[in-house]
Amino acid sequence: MDKLEQIHIPAEVLQCVQPDWAEHYRIVPMQQRNGTLVCYADKHSLPSQSDLRVILNRALEFTPVASEQIDDLLSKYYRRHHADKASVVYKVNTEEDLLKGLINEAMQMGSSDIHIEKYEGKARIRMRVDGRLVERFVIESEQYPILINKIKIRAKLDIAEKRLPQDGRITHDQMDLRVSVMPSQYGEKAVLRLLNKQSGDKSLVELGFSARQESDYLKALSKSQGLILISGPTGSGKTTTLYSSLKELNTDRVNIVTIEDPVEYTLQGINQVPLREEIGLDFSSALRAFLRQDPDIIMVGEIRDPDTAQMAIRASLTGHLVFSTIHTNSAWGIVSRLLDMGIPEFLIASTLNLVVAQRLVRLLCEHCKQPEPVTSEQKQVLPNRMWSSTLQKPVGCQKCYHTGYNGRKAIYEVIPIENGLREKLAASESEIKEELKKQELRFLSDSALEVLERGETSFSEVYQMLI
C-alpha cells in the first residue's frame, strides 16, 4: 500500500460504504473499477464478500493490508478513533434524515461550517474543520434541490424564492445553526454555520491574551466611555472576544445593548437586536435609536461605512463605552481605516481607548508532532535567535485524524491608545512601530513567533504573519 499521505480517496467512493459498515467490517473503499468496488481490507480479518455483496448490492474486490494501516485509513477518512465509538448512521444516498445526519456528522467532527454546493454534473458537501474545508460527500444532482428545500423549510425561508440570498436559523438538538442560502450558476448554495454555545461562554482569561495584553485590555474595559475596536478576518474569533468582554461587564447596574448581524449567542441580561437592513434597521440607524435607550455599553457588530463610524464616535463621546469590529490587517491599521473614512484625527484621539488584531492558528497534535531543524528558506523570515532552534512539524496520527493538527488558538496584537500614541495617529508606519517598540507592545508577528518557539504550531501556520 502507498504511504497514507499519498493516498487520496474521492468522497463519492468513500460514501459507497457507510461509517458503521466500514468500522464493523474493517474495510475502506479505494476506487470503483468497471462496476466493482475495490476496498482496502484488514488481512487478519477479511470479511465475507458474499455478505457485503448483499449489503452493498455490488461486486467487491479486496486489497489486503495490515491492521494498523486499516486503523489509520478509518481514522483519516471516517474520523473514527475506536471501534466502540458511536457512529453517525444514515444513508447519504437517500432523502430520509439526510439533513439531520449531515448536522450530526459535522458536530461529531467539530466542524464550524457545512457547505452544500452545486456544480455542473456534481453536487458536493464540504465541512470546515480547524479552519480547513474537507470534502465529505457527493450527492446526486436530483437530490440536491430536495436537500436545499429541507434546509429552507427548517430555517423558515421562502422555498419559492431562488433568485435572492436568504438568511435564517435552525435549532438542532440544542445546537444553533446560522443558515445562508444564495443563488449560484447551477443552483442555490447553502452554508450552515454551527454556533457552539461554549464559544460564546468563554471568560477573558480563557481567550489567550498574554499577561501584558490582558492587563491593557481590562484597563480599557474599566473605562466608562470610549471606543474599543477589534480587527481580524472572518472566522478569527472576534465575536468570541466581544461576547467575553460583554460578559465581563454584564451586571445589574449597567444597560448593555447590541446590534448584530445576526445574533449568534444569547447573553442573559443583555438587550440584543438583530440587524434587518431590508426594513432600514442597519448599524447606523440602530446606533441612533440606542442613544435614546439610556445605554451604558453599546456593541455594534461591525463598522462597515463612514456613517456607522461617525455614530460610534458620537456615542463614545457622549459617555458610552462602545465595542465594535472592523476589517483591517493589523491593530494599528484600524486607526488608518478610521482616518480613511473621514473621521478627524482629534476625534479618534479623544475617543479611541484600545485597538486589537487577532488571528486563529492551528495547534499541532501533541501525539505525533516531530522536531525539524530550521531550513535556509525559513531563516529568511525568522529572527537570528531562532536559526539554531528546532521547530515542530505536523505528521498525522489516529488521534488527529491524520491532519497533524488538533484545535486552534487565538493570538493577539493589543494596543492601548495612550501616552505618546495619541499625538502620532497620522504618523508614518515606521514612527508608529518605533513608538510601539518603546512601549514594549507585541505585534501579531511577535505573538506568532512565541507560539512557534513553544512548539505549539508549525512554521506554515504563522508564515503569513511573519512576512
Short mmCIF file of C-alpha atoms in Angstrom, two decimals:
data_model
loop_
_atom_site.label_atom_id
_atom_site.label_comp_id
_atom_site.label_asym_id
_atom_site.label_seq_id
_atom_site.Cartn_x
_atom_site.Cartn_y
_atom_site.Cartn_z
CA MET A 1 0.00 0.00 0.00
CA ASP A 2 1.17 3.54 -0.75
CA LYS A 3 2.06 5.85 2.12
CA LEU A 4 -1.02 7.26 3.82
CA GLU A 5 -0.26 10.88 2.87
CA GLN A 6 -0.05 9.83 -0.80
CA ILE A 7 -3.49 8.21 -0.82
CA HIS A 8 -6.45 10.28 -1.94
CA ILE A 9 -9.88 8.67 -1.93
CA PRO A 10 -12.69 10.71 -3.55
CA ALA A 11 -15.77 11.45 -1.45
CA GLU A 12 -18.06 9.68 -3.93
CA VAL A 13 -16.07 6.45 -3.40
CA LEU A 14 -15.93 6.75 0.40
CA GLN A 15 -19.68 7.18 0.73
CA CYS A 16 -20.27 3.85 -1.00
CA VAL A 17 -19.65 2.34 2.43
CA GLN A 18 -21.30 3.86 5.49
CA PRO A 19 -19.07 4.67 8.51
CA ASP A 20 -20.60 1.94 10.69
CA TRP A 21 -20.14 -0.70 7.98
CA ALA A 22 -16.55 0.36 7.32
CA GLU A 23 -15.81 0.15 11.05
CA HIS A 24 -17.60 -3.17 11.54
CA TYR A 25 -16.10 -4.96 8.51
CA ARG A 26 -12.76 -3.08 8.71
CA ILE A 27 -12.79 -2.04 5.06
CA VAL A 28 -12.16 1.27 3.29
CA PRO A 29 -13.27 1.70 -0.35
CA MET A 30 -10.43 2.94 -2.57
CA GLN A 31 -11.83 3.05 -6.13
CA GLN A 32 -14.58 1.90 -8.47
CA ARG A 33 -13.38 -0.21 -11.39
CA ASN A 34 -15.75 -1.48 -14.10
CA GLY A 35 -18.67 -1.68 -11.68
CA THR A 36 -16.58 -3.34 -8.96
CA LEU A 37 -15.87 -1.58 -5.66
CA VAL A 38 -12.22 -2.11 -4.72
CA CYS A 39 -11.62 -1.89 -0.97
CA TYR A 40 -8.68 -1.99 1.40
CA ALA A 41 -9.39 -4.75 3.94
CA ASP A 42 -7.74 -5.97 7.12
CA LYS A 43 -5.69 -9.01 6.04
CA HIS A 44 -6.07 -10.55 9.51
CA SER A 45 -9.88 -10.46 9.42
CA LEU A 46 -11.05 -10.44 5.81
CA PRO A 47 -14.85 -10.12 5.72
CA SER A 48 -17.12 -12.39 3.72
CA GLN A 49 -17.51 -10.96 0.23
CA SER A 50 -20.90 -12.67 -0.14
CA ASP A 51 -22.28 -10.87 2.96
CA LEU A 52 -21.01 -7.50 1.80
CA ARG A 53 -22.28 -8.03 -1.75
CA VAL A 54 -25.80 -8.35 -0.32
CA ILE A 55 -25.41 -5.27 1.88
CA LEU A 56 -23.74 -3.05 -0.75
CA ASN A 57 -25.52 -4.56 -3.76
CA ARG A 58 -22.40 -4.57 -5.91
CA ALA A 59 -19.36 -6.65 -6.84
CA LEU A 60 -16.38 -6.34 -4.49
CA GLU A 61 -12.64 -6.79 -4.64
CA PHE A 62 -10.34 -6.68 -1.60
CA THR A 63 -6.78 -5.40 -1.32
CA PRO A 64 -5.47 -6.89 1.96
CA VAL A 65 -3.36 -4.56 4.15
CA ALA A 66 -2.05 -4.63 7.72
CA SER A 67 -4.41 -3.96 10.65
CA GLU A 68 -2.50 -0.80 11.56
CA GLN A 69 -3.00 0.59 8.05
CA ILE A 70 -6.74 -0.06 8.21
CA ASP A 71 -6.86 1.75 11.57
CA ASP A 72 -5.08 4.71 10.01
CA LEU A 73 -7.41 4.80 6.99
CA LEU A 74 -10.55 4.57 9.14
CA SER A 75 -9.23 7.37 11.32
CA LYS A 76 -8.34 9.62 8.39
CA TYR A 77 -11.35 9.10 6.14
CA TYR A 78 -14.14 8.18 8.56
CA ARG A 79 -12.71 10.08 11.53
CA ARG A 80 -13.09 7.19 13.95
CA HIS A 81 -10.76 6.54 16.90
CA HIS A 82 -12.07 3.25 18.23
CA ALA A 83 -14.45 0.60 17.09
CA ASP A 84 -16.72 1.10 20.10
CA LYS A 85 -17.14 4.83 19.43
CA ALA A 86 -20.70 5.85 18.49
CA SER A 87 -21.01 6.48 14.78
CA VAL A 88 -23.40 8.52 12.70
CA VAL A 89 -25.63 6.06 10.85
CA TYR A 90 -27.52 7.38 7.84
CA LYS A 91 -27.65 6.84 4.11
CA VAL A 92 -26.30 9.78 2.18
CA ASN A 93 -27.96 8.48 -0.98
CA THR A 94 -31.48 8.61 0.46
CA GLU A 95 -33.60 11.63 1.30
CA GLU A 96 -34.67 10.45 4.73
CA ASP A 97 -32.85 12.15 7.61
CA LEU A 98 -30.07 13.41 5.31
CA LEU A 99 -30.01 16.92 6.80
CA LYS A 100 -30.09 15.54 10.35
CA GLY A 101 -27.27 13.15 9.51
CA LEU A 102 -25.13 15.91 7.99
CA ILE A 103 -25.54 18.10 11.07
CA ASN A 104 -24.73 15.20 13.40
CA GLU A 105 -21.65 14.35 11.32
CA ALA A 106 -20.50 17.98 11.45
CA MET A 107 -20.99 18.11 15.22
CA GLN A 108 -19.03 14.89 15.69
CA MET A 109 -16.18 16.21 13.51
CA GLY A 110 -16.05 19.51 15.41
CA SER A 111 -16.89 21.33 12.18
CA SER A 112 -17.71 25.05 12.20
CA ASP A 113 -19.47 25.20 8.80
CA ILE A 114 -21.26 22.92 6.32
CA HIS A 115 -21.01 23.95 2.64
CA ILE A 116 -23.62 22.48 0.29
CA GLU A 117 -22.91 23.47 -3.32
CA LYS A 118 -23.92 22.53 -6.86
CA TYR A 119 -21.71 22.41 -9.94
CA GLU A 120 -22.27 21.15 -13.44
CA GLY A 121 -23.00 17.44 -13.10
CA LYS A 122 -21.98 17.32 -9.45
CA ALA A 123 -23.24 18.36 -6.02
CA ARG A 124 -20.91 18.12 -3.05
CA ILE A 125 -20.91 18.69 0.70
CA ARG A 126 -17.82 20.05 2.44
CA MET A 127 -17.18 20.70 6.12
CA ARG A 128 -14.77 23.17 7.69
CA VAL A 129 -12.66 21.63 10.44
CA ASP A 130 -10.00 23.71 12.25
CA GLY A 131 -10.30 26.36 9.55
CA ARG A 132 -9.85 24.00 6.56
CA LEU A 133 -12.56 22.69 4.21
CA VAL A 134 -12.80 18.91 3.73
CA GLU A 135 -15.00 17.29 1.09
CA ARG A 136 -17.22 14.72 2.83
CA PHE A 137 -19.97 13.71 0.42
CA VAL A 138 -21.09 13.86 -3.18
CA ILE A 139 -24.85 13.65 -3.79
CA GLU A 140 -26.98 13.11 -6.87
CA SER A 141 -28.00 16.24 -8.78
CA GLU A 142 -31.67 15.25 -8.43
CA GLN A 143 -31.29 15.02 -4.67
CA TYR A 144 -29.72 18.46 -4.32
CA PRO A 145 -32.87 20.64 -4.60
CA ILE A 146 -34.66 18.34 -2.13
CA LEU A 147 -31.90 18.92 0.43
CA ILE A 148 -31.90 22.70 -0.18
CA ASN A 149 -35.68 22.82 0.31
CA LYS A 150 -35.40 20.85 3.56
CA ILE A 151 -32.87 23.41 4.81
CA LYS A 152 -35.12 26.30 3.78
CA ILE A 153 -38.14 24.80 5.50
CA ARG A 154 -36.21 24.17 8.72
CA ALA A 155 -34.80 27.71 8.61
CA LYS A 156 -38.25 29.21 7.85
CA LEU A 157 -37.13 30.62 4.48
CA ASP A 158 -39.17 31.09 1.31
CA ILE A 159 -38.69 27.90 -0.75
CA ALA A 160 -40.17 29.59 -3.84
CA GLU A 161 -37.54 32.37 -3.81
CA LYS A 162 -34.50 31.15 -5.72
CA ARG A 163 -33.22 34.44 -7.16
CA LEU A 164 -32.20 36.30 -3.99
CA PRO A 165 -29.99 35.45 -0.99
CA GLN A 166 -31.81 34.46 2.20
CA ASP A 167 -30.68 34.09 5.81
CA GLY A 168 -32.26 32.05 8.58
CA ARG A 169 -31.62 29.91 11.63
CA ILE A 170 -32.07 26.24 12.56
CA THR A 171 -32.14 24.76 16.07
CA HIS A 172 -31.00 21.15 16.21
CA ASP A 173 -30.59 19.24 19.50
CA GLN A 174 -29.73 22.43 21.41
CA MET A 175 -27.27 23.45 18.67
CA ASP A 176 -27.98 26.67 16.78
CA LEU A 177 -27.12 26.85 13.08
CA ARG A 178 -26.97 30.07 11.08
CA VAL A 179 -28.19 29.43 7.53
CA SER A 180 -27.23 31.39 4.41
CA VAL A 181 -28.67 30.47 1.01
CA MET A 182 -27.64 32.26 -2.17
CA PRO A 183 -28.16 31.68 -5.90
CA SER A 184 -25.25 30.41 -7.99
CA GLN A 185 -24.81 29.38 -11.62
CA TYR A 186 -26.06 25.81 -11.26
CA GLY A 187 -28.38 26.17 -8.27
CA GLU A 188 -28.54 27.59 -4.79
CA LYS A 189 -25.59 27.23 -2.44
CA ALA A 190 -26.23 26.80 1.28
CA VAL A 191 -23.80 27.37 4.14
CA LEU A 192 -24.76 26.27 7.65
CA ARG A 193 -22.62 27.72 10.44
CA LEU A 194 -22.69 25.72 13.66
CA LEU A 195 -22.77 28.10 16.60
CA ASN A 196 -21.06 26.42 19.51
CA LYS A 197 -22.65 27.92 22.60
CA GLN A 198 -19.50 27.18 24.59
CA SER A 199 -17.57 29.62 22.37
CA GLY A 200 -19.87 32.43 23.49
CA ASP A 201 -19.40 31.39 27.11
CA LYS A 202 -15.64 31.94 27.45
CA SER A 203 -14.17 34.26 30.03
CA LEU A 204 -11.45 36.77 29.16
CA VAL A 205 -8.77 34.70 30.90
CA GLU A 206 -9.55 31.78 28.56
CA LEU A 207 -9.03 33.75 25.35
CA GLY A 208 -5.24 33.52 25.17
CA PHE A 209 -4.03 37.05 25.98
CA SER A 210 -0.52 37.42 27.38
CA ALA A 211 -0.30 38.93 30.88
CA ARG A 212 0.50 42.41 29.48
CA GLN A 213 -2.25 42.19 26.85
CA GLU A 214 -4.82 41.06 29.41
CA SER A 215 -3.86 43.92 31.71
CA ASP A 216 -4.16 46.50 28.91
CA TYR A 217 -7.48 45.05 27.80
CA LEU A 218 -9.00 45.02 31.29
CA LYS A 219 -7.84 48.60 31.83
CA ALA A 220 -9.70 49.67 28.68
CA LEU A 221 -12.81 47.78 29.84
CA SER A 222 -12.76 49.61 33.15
CA LYS A 223 -13.28 53.00 31.47
CA SER A 224 -16.82 54.38 31.47
CA GLN A 225 -16.62 55.72 27.92
CA GLY A 226 -14.60 55.42 24.74
CA LEU A 227 -14.20 53.08 21.78
CA ILE A 228 -12.68 49.57 21.69
CA LEU A 229 -12.21 48.14 18.18
CA ILE A 230 -11.24 44.60 17.17
CA SER A 231 -10.00 43.53 13.72
CA GLY A 232 -9.38 40.20 12.07
CA PRO A 233 -10.50 38.11 9.10
CA THR A 234 -13.79 36.18 9.06
CA GLY A 235 -13.64 33.26 11.48
CA SER A 236 -10.79 34.67 13.59
CA GLY A 237 -12.78 34.68 16.84
CA LYS A 238 -13.73 38.37 17.00
CA THR A 239 -17.28 37.56 18.13
CA THR A 240 -15.97 35.34 20.93
CA THR A 241 -13.74 38.19 22.16
CA LEU A 242 -16.64 40.66 22.05
CA TYR A 243 -19.00 38.35 23.92
CA SER A 244 -16.38 37.59 26.57
CA SER A 245 -15.93 41.34 27.06
CA LEU A 246 -19.68 41.90 27.47
CA LYS A 247 -19.90 39.00 29.93
CA GLU A 248 -17.14 40.63 31.99
CA LEU A 249 -19.11 43.92 32.11
CA ASN A 250 -22.61 42.48 32.49
CA THR A 251 -24.05 43.43 35.89
CA ASP A 252 -27.41 44.65 37.20
CA ARG A 253 -26.04 48.18 37.33
CA VAL A 254 -25.42 48.68 33.60
CA ASN A 255 -27.63 48.70 30.49
CA ILE A 256 -25.93 46.84 27.63
CA VAL A 257 -27.38 46.91 24.09
CA THR A 258 -26.04 45.23 20.95
CA ILE A 259 -26.84 45.33 17.21
CA GLU A 260 -25.61 42.18 15.49
CA ASP A 261 -25.73 40.55 12.04
CA PRO A 262 -27.07 38.13 13.17
CA VAL A 263 -27.31 37.49 16.93
CA GLU A 264 -25.02 34.46 17.30
CA TYR A 265 -25.29 33.69 21.01
CA THR A 266 -27.93 34.74 23.52
CA LEU A 267 -26.48 36.55 26.53
CA GLN A 268 -28.72 36.71 29.59
CA GLY A 269 -29.31 40.27 30.79
CA ILE A 270 -28.16 41.93 27.55
CA ASN A 271 -30.52 43.55 25.02
CA GLN A 272 -29.55 42.06 21.65
CA VAL A 273 -31.02 43.42 18.41
CA PRO A 274 -30.66 41.55 15.08
CA LEU A 275 -29.78 43.61 12.00
CA ARG A 276 -32.60 43.93 9.43
CA GLU A 277 -31.33 46.04 6.57
CA GLU A 278 -34.31 45.18 4.35
CA ILE A 279 -36.54 47.36 6.56
CA GLY A 280 -33.92 50.03 7.27
CA LEU A 281 -32.57 48.68 10.56
CA ASP A 282 -28.83 48.92 9.82
CA PHE A 283 -25.91 49.52 12.18
CA SER A 284 -26.09 53.30 11.84
CA SER A 285 -29.85 53.64 12.41
CA ALA A 286 -29.74 51.18 15.33
CA LEU A 287 -27.00 53.25 16.96
CA ARG A 288 -29.16 56.37 16.71
CA ALA A 289 -32.01 54.50 18.39
CA PHE A 290 -29.71 53.10 21.09
CA LEU A 291 -28.74 56.59 22.23
CA ARG A 292 -32.38 57.13 23.23
CA GLN A 293 -32.41 53.87 25.25
CA ASP A 294 -30.21 55.16 28.09
CA PRO A 295 -27.37 52.66 27.43
CA ASP A 296 -24.12 52.39 29.36
CA ILE A 297 -22.41 49.97 26.98
CA ILE A 298 -23.05 49.51 23.26
CA MET A 299 -21.80 46.75 20.98
CA VAL A 300 -22.01 47.26 17.20
CA GLY A 301 -21.40 44.08 15.19
CA GLU A 302 -19.24 45.77 12.54
CA ILE A 303 -18.20 49.23 11.36
CA ARG A 304 -18.69 48.97 7.60
CA ASP A 305 -19.13 52.57 6.47
CA PRO A 306 -18.43 56.20 7.49
CA ASP A 307 -21.97 56.69 8.86
CA THR A 308 -21.60 53.83 11.34
CA ALA A 309 -18.07 55.00 12.26
CA GLN A 310 -19.33 58.54 12.95
CA MET A 311 -22.24 57.27 15.05
CA ALA A 312 -19.90 55.04 17.07
CA ILE A 313 -17.58 58.00 17.68
CA ARG A 314 -20.55 60.16 18.67
CA ALA A 315 -21.81 57.51 21.10
CA SER A 316 -18.39 57.19 22.73
CA LEU A 317 -18.14 60.99 23.04
CA THR A 318 -21.44 61.21 24.90
CA GLY A 319 -20.45 58.97 27.80
CA HIS A 320 -20.83 55.43 26.47
CA LEU A 321 -18.39 52.52 26.19
CA VAL A 322 -18.64 51.25 22.60
CA PHE A 323 -17.33 47.96 21.17
CA SER A 324 -17.16 47.01 17.50
CA THR A 325 -15.20 45.16 14.83
CA ILE A 326 -13.61 46.46 11.66
CA HIS A 327 -11.73 44.74 8.83
CA THR A 328 -8.02 45.64 8.74
CA ASN A 329 -4.74 43.68 8.59
CA SER A 330 -3.32 44.92 11.89
CA ALA A 331 -4.35 46.67 15.08
CA TRP A 332 -2.84 49.99 14.06
CA GLY A 333 -4.50 49.59 10.66
CA ILE A 334 -7.77 50.36 12.49
CA VAL A 335 -6.58 53.95 13.04
CA SER A 336 -5.68 54.30 9.35
CA ARG A 337 -9.08 52.89 8.36
CA LEU A 338 -10.93 55.43 10.53
CA LEU A 339 -8.86 58.25 9.01
CA ASP A 340 -9.73 56.92 5.53
CA MET A 341 -13.41 57.02 6.49
CA GLY A 342 -13.10 60.74 7.13
CA ILE A 343 -13.05 60.66 10.95
CA PRO A 344 -10.97 63.69 12.13
CA GLU A 345 -7.74 62.86 13.90
CA PHE A 346 -8.69 64.80 17.04
CA LEU A 347 -11.92 62.78 17.41
CA ILE A 348 -10.05 59.48 17.11
CA ALA A 349 -7.51 60.67 19.68
CA SER A 350 -10.20 61.68 22.16
CA THR A 351 -12.40 58.57 21.84
CA LEU A 352 -10.29 55.52 20.90
CA ASN A 353 -9.27 53.54 24.00
CA LEU A 354 -7.83 50.35 22.53
CA VAL A 355 -7.31 48.55 19.22
CA VAL A 356 -6.93 44.78 18.87
CA ALA A 357 -6.00 42.47 15.99
CA GLN A 358 -6.41 38.72 16.28
CA ARG A 359 -5.89 35.52 14.31
CA LEU A 360 -6.53 31.82 14.91
CA VAL A 361 -3.65 29.39 14.38
CA ARG A 362 -3.98 25.61 14.28
CA LEU A 363 -2.26 23.74 17.11
CA LEU A 364 -0.04 20.75 16.38
CA CYS A 365 -1.18 17.36 17.60
CA GLU A 366 0.76 16.60 20.78
CA HIS A 367 0.77 12.89 19.97
CA CYS A 368 2.56 12.98 16.62
CA LYS A 369 4.38 16.30 16.06
CA GLN A 370 8.07 15.90 15.28
CA PRO A 371 11.08 18.23 15.54
CA GLU A 372 12.82 19.56 12.44
CA PRO A 373 15.82 21.90 12.03
CA VAL A 374 15.30 25.41 10.68
CA THR A 375 15.75 25.45 6.88
CA SER A 376 17.54 28.12 4.84
CA GLU A 377 14.17 29.32 3.49
CA GLN A 378 12.76 29.68 7.00
CA LYS A 379 15.83 31.64 8.12
CA GLN A 380 14.87 34.38 5.66
CA VAL A 381 11.84 35.31 7.81
CA LEU A 382 12.84 34.07 11.27
CA PRO A 383 14.93 36.21 13.68
CA ASN A 384 18.59 35.24 14.14
CA ARG A 385 17.97 33.88 17.64
CA MET A 386 15.86 31.07 16.15
CA TRP A 387 18.28 29.95 13.41
CA SER A 388 19.76 27.25 15.60
CA SER A 389 16.38 26.31 17.09
CA THR A 390 14.34 23.20 16.42
CA LEU A 391 10.82 23.73 15.12
CA GLN A 392 7.95 21.26 15.25
CA LYS A 393 6.21 19.90 12.16
CA PRO A 394 2.85 18.14 11.63
CA VAL A 395 2.93 14.41 10.97
CA GLY A 396 -0.53 12.90 11.46
CA CYS A 397 -1.85 10.05 13.57
CA GLN A 398 -5.16 8.48 14.59
CA LYS A 399 -5.62 11.00 17.42
CA CYS A 400 -5.73 13.93 14.96
CA TYR A 401 -7.34 12.01 12.06
CA HIS A 402 -4.00 12.24 10.24
CA THR A 403 -4.21 16.02 9.82
CA GLY A 404 -1.26 16.75 12.13
CA TYR A 405 -3.30 19.38 13.97
CA ASN A 406 -5.77 19.34 16.84
CA GLY A 407 -7.65 22.52 17.78
CA ARG A 408 -6.86 26.21 17.35
CA LYS A 409 -5.60 29.08 19.46
CA ALA A 410 -6.12 32.83 19.22
CA ILE A 411 -3.12 35.16 19.10
CA TYR A 412 -3.43 38.89 19.62
CA GLU A 413 -1.98 42.33 18.99
CA VAL A 414 -3.29 44.72 21.66
CA ILE A 415 -2.51 48.45 21.51
CA PRO A 416 -3.85 50.85 24.15
CA ILE A 417 -4.18 54.36 22.68
CA GLU A 418 -2.39 56.40 25.31
CA ASN A 419 0.94 58.03 26.18
CA GLY A 420 2.80 59.04 23.02
CA LEU A 421 0.43 57.32 20.60
CA ARG A 422 -2.40 59.86 20.80
CA GLU A 423 -0.14 62.54 19.32
CA LYS A 424 1.04 60.28 16.49
CA LEU A 425 -2.19 58.99 14.96
CA ALA A 426 -1.32 60.25 11.49
CA ALA A 427 2.40 59.44 11.76
CA SER A 428 4.22 57.17 9.31
CA GLU A 429 4.28 53.40 9.82
CA SER A 430 7.97 53.46 10.80
CA GLU A 431 7.36 56.09 13.50
CA ILE A 432 4.45 54.12 14.90
CA LYS A 433 6.48 50.90 15.01
CA GLU A 434 9.26 52.72 16.84
CA GLU A 435 6.80 54.07 19.41
CA LEU A 436 5.20 50.63 19.91
CA LYS A 437 8.64 49.08 20.45
CA LYS A 438 9.42 51.76 23.03
CA GLN A 439 6.29 50.76 24.91
CA GLU A 440 7.28 47.09 24.57
CA LEU A 441 3.99 46.22 22.87
CA ARG A 442 3.82 43.00 20.86
CA PHE A 443 2.83 42.78 17.21
CA LEU A 444 0.93 39.82 15.78
CA SER A 445 4.25 38.55 14.43
CA ASP A 446 5.70 38.53 17.97
CA SER A 447 2.74 36.52 19.28
CA ALA A 448 3.06 34.13 16.32
CA LEU A 449 6.78 33.63 16.95
CA GLU A 450 6.13 32.88 20.61
CA VAL A 451 3.63 30.12 19.75
CA LEU A 452 6.09 28.76 17.14
CA GLU A 453 9.03 28.77 19.57
CA ARG A 454 6.99 26.88 22.16
CA GLY A 455 6.37 24.16 19.59
CA GLU A 456 2.60 24.64 19.66
CA THR A 457 2.22 25.25 15.92
CA SER A 458 4.09 24.85 12.65
CA PHE A 459 6.01 27.35 10.54
CA SER A 460 3.47 27.15 7.71
CA GLU A 461 0.66 28.22 10.07
CA VAL A 462 2.32 31.51 11.07
CA TYR A 463 4.26 32.24 7.86
CA GLN A 464 1.81 34.87 6.59
CA MET A 465 2.14 36.81 9.86
CA LEU A 466 5.94 36.82 9.70
CA ILE A 467 6.49 38.20 6.18
#
